PDB file of C-alpha atoms in Angstrom:
ATOM      1  CA  MET M   1      13.123 -38.942 -68.811  1.00  0.00           C
ATOM      2  CA  ARG M   2      10.481 -37.724 -66.411  1.00  0.00           C
ATOM      3  CA  ARG M   3       8.952 -40.084 -63.837  1.00  0.00           C
ATOM      4  CA  ASN M   4       5.795 -39.568 -61.880  1.00  0.00           C
ATOM      5  CA  LEU M   5       6.000 -40.300 -58.177  1.00  0.00           C
ATOM      6  CA  VAL M   6       2.925 -41.950 -56.725  1.00  0.00           C
ATOM      7  CA  ILE M   7       2.562 -42.117 -52.964  1.00  0.00           C
ATOM      8  CA  ALA M   8      -0.006 -44.500 -51.575  1.00  0.00           C
ATOM      9  CA  PRO M   9      -2.739 -42.800 -49.521  1.00  0.00           C
ATOM     10  CA  THR M  10      -2.045 -45.125 -46.590  1.00  0.00           C
ATOM     11  CA  VAL M  11       1.580 -43.967 -46.473  1.00  0.00           C
ATOM     12  CA  VAL M  12       0.486 -40.329 -46.438  1.00  0.00           C
ATOM     13  CA  ALA M  13      -2.115 -41.031 -43.733  1.00  0.00           C
ATOM     14  CA  ALA M  14       0.426 -42.867 -41.579  1.00  0.00           C
ATOM     15  CA  ALA M  15       2.877 -39.991 -41.914  1.00  0.00           C
ATOM     16  CA  LEU M  16       0.228 -37.471 -40.909  1.00  0.00           C
ATOM     17  CA  VAL M  17      -0.787 -39.524 -37.859  1.00  0.00           C
ATOM     18  CA  THR M  18       2.851 -39.799 -36.823  1.00  0.00           C
ATOM     19  CA  LEU M  19       3.368 -36.042 -37.181  1.00  0.00           C
ATOM     20  CA  ALA M  20       0.187 -35.288 -35.251  1.00  0.00           C
ATOM     21  CA  ALA M  21       1.263 -37.577 -32.423  1.00  0.00           C
ATOM     22  CA  CYS M  22       4.531 -35.675 -32.049  1.00  0.00           C
ATOM     23  CA  SER M  23       2.993 -32.241 -31.679  1.00  0.00           C
ATOM     24  CA  ARG M  24       2.838 -30.249 -28.456  1.00  0.00           C
ATOM     25  CA  THR M  25       1.065 -27.342 -30.104  1.00  0.00           C
ATOM     26  CA  GLY M  26      -2.269 -27.824 -28.389  1.00  0.00           C
ATOM     27  CA  GLY M  27      -3.970 -29.620 -31.276  1.00  0.00           C
ATOM     28  CA  THR M  28      -7.397 -31.116 -30.848  1.00  0.00           C
ATOM     29  CA  GLY M  29      -6.800 -34.580 -32.347  1.00  0.00           C
ATOM     30  CA  VAL M  30      -6.893 -37.666 -30.120  1.00  0.00           C
ATOM     31  CA  ALA M  31      -3.117 -38.104 -29.948  1.00  0.00           C
ATOM     32  CA  ASN M  32      -2.559 -34.390 -29.335  1.00  0.00           C
ATOM     33  CA  VAL M  33      -5.079 -34.295 -26.497  1.00  0.00           C
ATOM     34  CA  VAL M  34      -3.545 -37.295 -24.714  1.00  0.00           C
ATOM     35  CA  ASP M  35       0.006 -36.049 -25.357  1.00  0.00           C
ATOM     36  CA  ASN M  36      -0.929 -32.631 -23.954  1.00  0.00           C
ATOM     37  CA  TYR M  37      -2.675 -34.191 -20.949  1.00  0.00           C
ATOM     38  CA  LEU M  38       0.399 -36.274 -20.089  1.00  0.00           C
ATOM     39  CA  TYR M  39       2.691 -33.299 -20.724  1.00  0.00           C
ATOM     40  CA  ASP M  40       0.624 -31.179 -18.328  1.00  0.00           C
ATOM     41  CA  LEU M  41       0.707 -33.934 -15.699  1.00  0.00           C
ATOM     42  CA  GLY M  42       4.483 -34.096 -16.165  1.00  0.00           C
ATOM     43  CA  ASN M  43       4.674 -30.359 -15.474  1.00  0.00           C
ATOM     44  CA  ARG M  44       2.254 -30.741 -12.560  1.00  0.00           C
ATOM     45  CA  ASN M  45       0.046 -28.193 -14.327  1.00  0.00           C
ATOM     46  CA  TYR M  46      -3.210 -29.785 -13.247  1.00  0.00           C
ATOM     47  CA  SER M  47      -5.365 -26.832 -14.332  1.00  0.00           C
ATOM     48  CA  ALA M  48      -4.094 -27.238 -17.905  1.00  0.00           C
ATOM     49  CA  ALA M  49      -4.567 -31.024 -17.716  1.00  0.00           C
ATOM     50  CA  CYS M  50      -8.212 -30.476 -16.724  1.00  0.00           C
ATOM     51  CA  LYS M  51      -8.766 -28.553 -19.969  1.00  0.00           C
ATOM     52  CA  GLN M  52      -8.196 -31.822 -21.861  1.00  0.00           C
ATOM     53  CA  LEU M  53     -11.237 -33.407 -20.143  1.00  0.00           C
ATOM     54  CA  ILE M  54     -14.888 -33.165 -21.171  1.00  0.00           C
ATOM     55  CA  ASP M  55     -17.074 -30.913 -19.013  1.00  0.00           C
ATOM     56  CA  GLN M  56     -18.983 -33.828 -17.460  1.00  0.00           C
ATOM     57  CA  LEU M  57     -15.785 -35.502 -16.275  1.00  0.00           C
ATOM     58  CA  ARG M  58     -14.459 -32.262 -14.805  1.00  0.00           C
ATOM     59  CA  GLN M  59     -17.754 -31.876 -12.915  1.00  0.00           C
ATOM     60  CA  GLN M  60     -17.530 -35.462 -11.622  1.00  0.00           C
ATOM     61  CA  LEU M  61     -14.048 -34.754 -10.300  1.00  0.00           C
ATOM     62  CA  GLY M  62     -15.279 -31.710  -8.368  1.00  0.00           C
ATOM     63  CA  ASP M  63     -12.244 -29.480  -7.934  1.00  0.00           C
ATOM     64  CA  CYS M  64     -10.548 -30.961 -10.981  1.00  0.00           C
ATOM     65  CA  PRO M  65      -7.019 -29.575 -10.444  1.00  0.00           C
ATOM     66  CA  ALA M  66      -7.021 -30.588  -6.764  1.00  0.00           C
ATOM     67  CA  THR M  67      -8.310 -34.076  -7.616  1.00  0.00           C
ATOM     68  CA  LEU M  68      -5.660 -34.606 -10.301  1.00  0.00           C
ATOM     69  CA  LYS M  69      -3.001 -33.300  -7.915  1.00  0.00           C
ATOM     70  CA  ARG M  70      -4.049 -35.784  -5.204  1.00  0.00           C
ATOM     71  CA  HIS M  71      -4.085 -38.610  -7.717  1.00  0.00           C
ATOM     72  CA  HIS M  72      -0.851 -37.831  -9.589  1.00  0.00           C
ATOM     73  CA  ASP M  73       1.345 -35.893  -7.174  1.00  0.00           C
ATOM     74  CA  ASN M  74       2.816 -39.075  -5.711  1.00  0.00           C
ATOM     75  CA  LEU M  75       4.446 -40.398  -8.888  1.00  0.00           C
ATOM     76  CA  PRO M  76       8.192 -41.087  -8.675  1.00  0.00           C
ATOM     77  CA  VAL M  77      10.060 -37.867  -9.463  1.00  0.00           C
ATOM     78  CA  ASN M  78      11.803 -39.279 -12.553  1.00  0.00           C
ATOM     79  CA  GLU M  79       8.436 -40.134 -14.119  1.00  0.00           C
ATOM     80  CA  TYR M  80       7.366 -36.501 -14.487  1.00  0.00           C
ATOM     81  CA  GLY M  81      10.069 -35.965 -17.120  1.00  0.00           C
ATOM     82  CA  GLU M  82       8.999 -39.121 -18.920  1.00  0.00           C
ATOM     83  CA  LEU M  83       5.379 -37.917 -19.019  1.00  0.00           C
ATOM     84  CA  ARG M  84       6.544 -34.724 -20.756  1.00  0.00           C
ATOM     85  CA  ASP M  85       8.215 -36.851 -23.446  1.00  0.00           C
ATOM     86  CA  ALA M  86       5.467 -39.462 -23.887  1.00  0.00           C
ATOM     87  CA  HIS M  87       3.634 -39.705 -27.223  1.00  0.00           C
ATOM     88  CA  VAL M  88       0.628 -41.666 -28.390  1.00  0.00           C
ATOM     89  CA  ARG M  89       1.658 -44.064 -31.143  1.00  0.00           C
ATOM     90  CA  ARG M  90      -1.730 -45.639 -31.844  1.00  0.00           C
ATOM     91  CA  VAL M  91      -5.376 -44.663 -31.452  1.00  0.00           C
ATOM     92  CA  THR M  92      -8.295 -47.099 -31.637  1.00  0.00           C
ATOM     93  CA  TYR M  93     -11.561 -45.614 -32.934  1.00  0.00           C
ATOM     94  CA  ASN M  94     -14.596 -47.310 -31.439  1.00  0.00           C
ATOM     95  CA  THR M  95     -17.570 -46.216 -33.545  1.00  0.00           C
ATOM     96  CA  LYS M  96     -18.396 -46.028 -37.231  1.00  0.00           C
ATOM     97  CA  ASP M  97     -18.686 -42.251 -37.049  1.00  0.00           C
ATOM     98  CA  ASN M  98     -15.316 -42.050 -35.251  1.00  0.00           C
ATOM     99  CA  ALA M  99     -16.841 -40.085 -32.345  1.00  0.00           C
ATOM    100  CA  LYS M 100     -15.316 -42.341 -29.660  1.00  0.00           C
ATOM    101  CA  ALA M 101     -11.717 -43.452 -29.321  1.00  0.00           C
ATOM    102  CA  THR M 102      -9.453 -45.298 -26.908  1.00  0.00           C
ATOM    103  CA  VAL M 103      -5.765 -44.931 -26.184  1.00  0.00           C
ATOM    104  CA  TYR M 104      -4.318 -47.998 -24.477  1.00  0.00           C
ATOM    105  CA  PRO M 105      -1.402 -47.498 -22.061  1.00  0.00           C
ATOM    106  CA  GLN M 106       0.806 -49.824 -24.126  1.00  0.00           C
ATOM    107  CA  ASP M 107       0.354 -47.470 -27.112  1.00  0.00           C
ATOM    108  CA  ILE M 108       1.968 -44.544 -25.290  1.00  0.00           C
ATOM    109  CA  LYS M 109       5.692 -44.581 -25.989  1.00  0.00           C
ATOM    110  CA  ILE M 110       8.950 -42.823 -25.230  1.00  0.00           C
ATOM    111  CA  GLY M 111      11.467 -42.406 -28.034  1.00  0.00           C
ATOM    112  CA  THR M 112      11.098 -42.833 -31.758  1.00  0.00           C
ATOM    113  CA  GLY M 113      11.295 -45.551 -34.349  1.00  0.00           C
ATOM    114  CA  SER M 114      12.591 -48.962 -33.365  1.00  0.00           C
ATOM    115  CA  LYS M 115      14.003 -47.522 -30.126  1.00  0.00           C
ATOM    116  CA  ALA M 116      10.568 -46.469 -28.851  1.00  0.00           C
ATOM    117  CA  LYS M 117       9.550 -48.190 -25.633  1.00  0.00           C
ATOM    118  CA  ARG M 118       6.409 -48.279 -23.548  1.00  0.00           C
ATOM    119  CA  SER M 119       6.036 -45.416 -21.124  1.00  0.00           C
ATOM    120  CA  ILE M 120       6.012 -46.766 -17.596  1.00  0.00           C
ATOM    121  CA  ALA M 121       5.132 -43.276 -16.339  1.00  0.00           C
ATOM    122  CA  ALA M 122       2.025 -43.143 -18.566  1.00  0.00           C
ATOM    123  CA  TYR M 123       1.050 -46.595 -17.286  1.00  0.00           C
ATOM    124  CA  HIS M 124       1.366 -45.346 -13.698  1.00  0.00           C
ATOM    125  CA  ALA M 125      -0.417 -42.044 -14.435  1.00  0.00           C
ATOM    126  CA  THR M 126      -3.408 -43.925 -15.882  1.00  0.00           C
ATOM    127  CA  ASP M 127      -3.303 -46.698 -13.278  1.00  0.00           C
ATOM    128  CA  GLY M 128      -2.860 -49.044 -16.224  1.00  0.00           C
ATOM    129  CA  GLN M 129      -6.326 -48.146 -17.531  1.00  0.00           C
ATOM    130  CA  ASP M 130      -7.257 -47.087 -21.043  1.00  0.00           C
ATOM    131  CA  LEU M 131      -8.032 -43.442 -21.760  1.00  0.00           C
ATOM    132  CA  GLU M 132     -11.427 -42.976 -23.373  1.00  0.00           C
ATOM    133  CA  LEU M 133     -12.010 -39.988 -25.622  1.00  0.00           C
ATOM    134  CA  THR M 134     -15.116 -38.428 -27.113  1.00  0.00           C
ATOM    135  CA  LYS M 135     -15.381 -35.994 -29.983  1.00  0.00           C
ATOM    136  CA  VAL M 136     -16.979 -32.750 -28.831  1.00  0.00           C
ATOM    137  CA  GLY M 137     -17.735 -30.586 -31.850  1.00  0.00           C
ATOM    138  CA  LYS M 138     -14.516 -30.686 -33.859  1.00  0.00           C
ATOM    139  CA  ALA M 139     -12.248 -31.356 -30.889  1.00  0.00           C
ATOM    140  CA  TRP M 140     -11.467 -34.494 -28.903  1.00  0.00           C
ATOM    141  CA  ARG M 141     -11.526 -34.570 -25.123  1.00  0.00           C
ATOM    142  CA  ILE M 142     -10.787 -37.256 -22.540  1.00  0.00           C
ATOM    143  CA  SER M 143     -14.096 -38.616 -21.281  1.00  0.00           C
ATOM    144  CA  GLY M 144     -13.078 -41.428 -18.961  1.00  0.00           C
ATOM    145  CA  GLY M 145     -10.756 -44.223 -18.081  1.00  0.00           C
ATOM    146  CA  GLY M 146      -7.484 -43.818 -16.241  1.00  0.00           C
ATOM    147  CA  VAL M 147      -7.714 -40.145 -15.405  1.00  0.00           C
TER     148      VAL M 147
END
C-alpha cells in the first residue's frame, strides 16, 4: 500500500528558517547577517563586521572598523568564542512589506534544541539593545540598534 506524505507548509518554513540561522556562508537573510556580524566581532575582524552594516550607519560611525574595535575590544576574552558560536533563533519583521526587522538580544542563542541558552556575549556586544535591520535590494543589512 502506498501512502502520500504531506508536510505542512509551516513545518517546512520553520525548518528553512532554522537552517538559515545556522549558516556561516555569508548569506544575506536577517539571521545570516546578524550571525555573520557576531562571528566577525568574535574574530575581531571589524572590517568584515562593517560589511554587515548599511552604508549610512558606516558613515555615521566614521572609521567603522576603528569604532567597532573601540566599542567591542574590551569584551571578556571568553566571550569572543561565544560570539563565533552565537545564532539568531528568532527574527521579528516590523512592516507589512517585510523591509524592516529586529533581532532581540534574548533571541540570540548558543547551542541547539532544548539545550540552547541565551548568549551573554551577544547581550554584551549589543549593550543589551536590539539590532535593527533594513532590506537593501535583496539583501539585509544592520541599520541601527546595539552596534
